C-alpha positions in Angstrom: -76.9 -150.0 10.3 -79.4 -147.1 10.2 -78.8 -144.4 12.7 -81.1 -141.4 13.5 -79.9 -138.4 15.5 -82.3 -135.7 16.6 -81.4 -132.2 17.6 -82.9 -128.8 18.2 -84.9 -129.4 21.3 -84.8 -127.0 24.2 -86.8 -124.7 26.6 -89.2 -122.2 25.0 -92.0 -120.1 26.3 -95.6 -120.6 25.5 -96.3 -119.4 22.0 -92.7 -119.8 20.9 -91.1 -121.8 18.1 -88.5 -124.5 17.7 -87.2 -126.5 14.7 -86.2 -130.1 15.3 -83.8 -131.9 12.9 -83.2 -135.6 12.4 -80.1 -136.6 10.5 -80.3 -140.2 9.1 -77.3 -142.3 8.1 -77.4 -144.5 5.0 -77.5 -144.0 1.2 -81.2 -144.8 0.7 -82.8 -142.1 2.9 -84.9 -140.8 0.0 -86.6 -144.2 -0.4 -88.3 -144.1 3.0 -91.1 -142.3 4.7 -90.2 -140.6 8.0 -92.2 -139.7 11.1 -92.1 -137.7 14.3 -93.5 -139.0 17.5 -93.4 -137.7 21.1 -93.7 -139.0 24.6 -94.7 -136.8 27.6 -93.8 -137.8 31.1 -96.2 -140.5 32.3 -97.9 -140.9 29.0 -97.6 -143.2 26.0 -95.8 -142.3 22.9 -98.0 -140.6 20.3 -97.8 -139.9 16.6 -97.1 -136.3 15.6 -96.5 -136.1 11.9 -95.2 -138.2 8.9 -93.9 -137.5 5.5 -93.5 -139.7 2.4 -90.2 -140.4 0.6 -90.4 -137.4 -1.7 -91.9 -134.9 0.7 -95.0 -134.5 -1.4 -97.4 -136.1 1.1 -97.6 -135.2 4.8 -100.0 -136.0 7.6 -100.5 -134.6 11.1 -102.0 -135.4 14.4 -105.0 -133.2 15.1 -103.3 -131.7 18.1 -100.5 -130.2 16.0 -102.3 -129.5 12.7 -101.8 -125.9 11.6 -98.9 -125.3 14.1 -96.3 -127.9 13.1 -94.8 -128.6 9.7 -92.8 -131.6 8.7 -90.3 -131.4 5.8 -87.3 -133.2 4.5 -84.1 -132.5 2.5 -83.1 -135.7 0.8 -79.8 -134.2 -0.3 -78.9 -133.8 3.4 -80.5 -137.0 4.7 -82.5 -134.9 7.1 -86.1 -134.5 8.2 -87.3 -131.5 10.1 -90.2 -130.6 12.3 -91.0 -126.9 12.5 -93.0 -126.2 15.6 -94.8 -122.9 16.0 -97.3 -121.6 18.6 -96.0 -124.0 21.1 -98.1 -124.8 24.1 -97.2 -126.3 27.5 -98.9 -129.5 26.5 -96.3 -130.0 23.7 -93.7 -130.7 26.4 -92.3 -134.1 25.6 -89.4 -136.0 24.3 -89.6 -135.9 20.5 -88.4 -138.8 18.4 -87.9 -139.3 14.6 -88.4 -142.6 13.0 -87.9 -144.3 9.6 -90.1 -146.7 7.8 -89.1 -150.4 7.9 -90.1 -150.8 4.3 -90.5 -148.1 1.5 -94.1 -147.0 1.3 -95.3 -148.7 4.4 -95.9 -146.5 7.5 -94.4 -149.0 10.0 -91.5 -147.6 11.9 -88.5 -149.8 12.6 -85.7 -147.3 13.3 -85.7 -144.7 16.0 -83.6 -141.9 17.2 -82.6 -141.3 20.8 -85.0 -138.3 21.2 -84.7 -134.6 21.9 -86.4 -132.9 24.8 -88.9 -130.1 24.2 -90.1 -128.1 27.2 -92.7 -125.3 26.9 -93.1 -123.1 29.9 -96.2 -120.9 30.5 
C-alpha cells in the first residue's frame, strides 16, 4: 500500500516562504513522477507542479512559476515544494500525489494534505 504524508504547512505572512515535504512509502519511489496540488476553500483542486522520476523534468502552473520549486530526494523517498514570495491567494490545503503508472501523469495516490495560510 502506498502512503503519502505531507508536512511543513503553516501560517506565514505575505511575501514569506514555506517548504512542504511529502514522504512516500514503498521501495519504488524513484520510478514514479510526483505532483503537488492545492484546494482553496470553496474552490476546485488545482495543479501546482510536477516532477518526473529522476527530478530532471519539472512543470509548473503559471500562477506559481518563478516562485515555487519542486524537487525530490529519491534516497529519502521525499518530494518537496519550496514556496517563496507567498501571496494570500496561495492559501489552500496542499496535497502531494504519485503517478499511477511510471511515466504517465495520472495521479492515483494522494496524501491527506497540509494547510498553508498566507496572511496580508
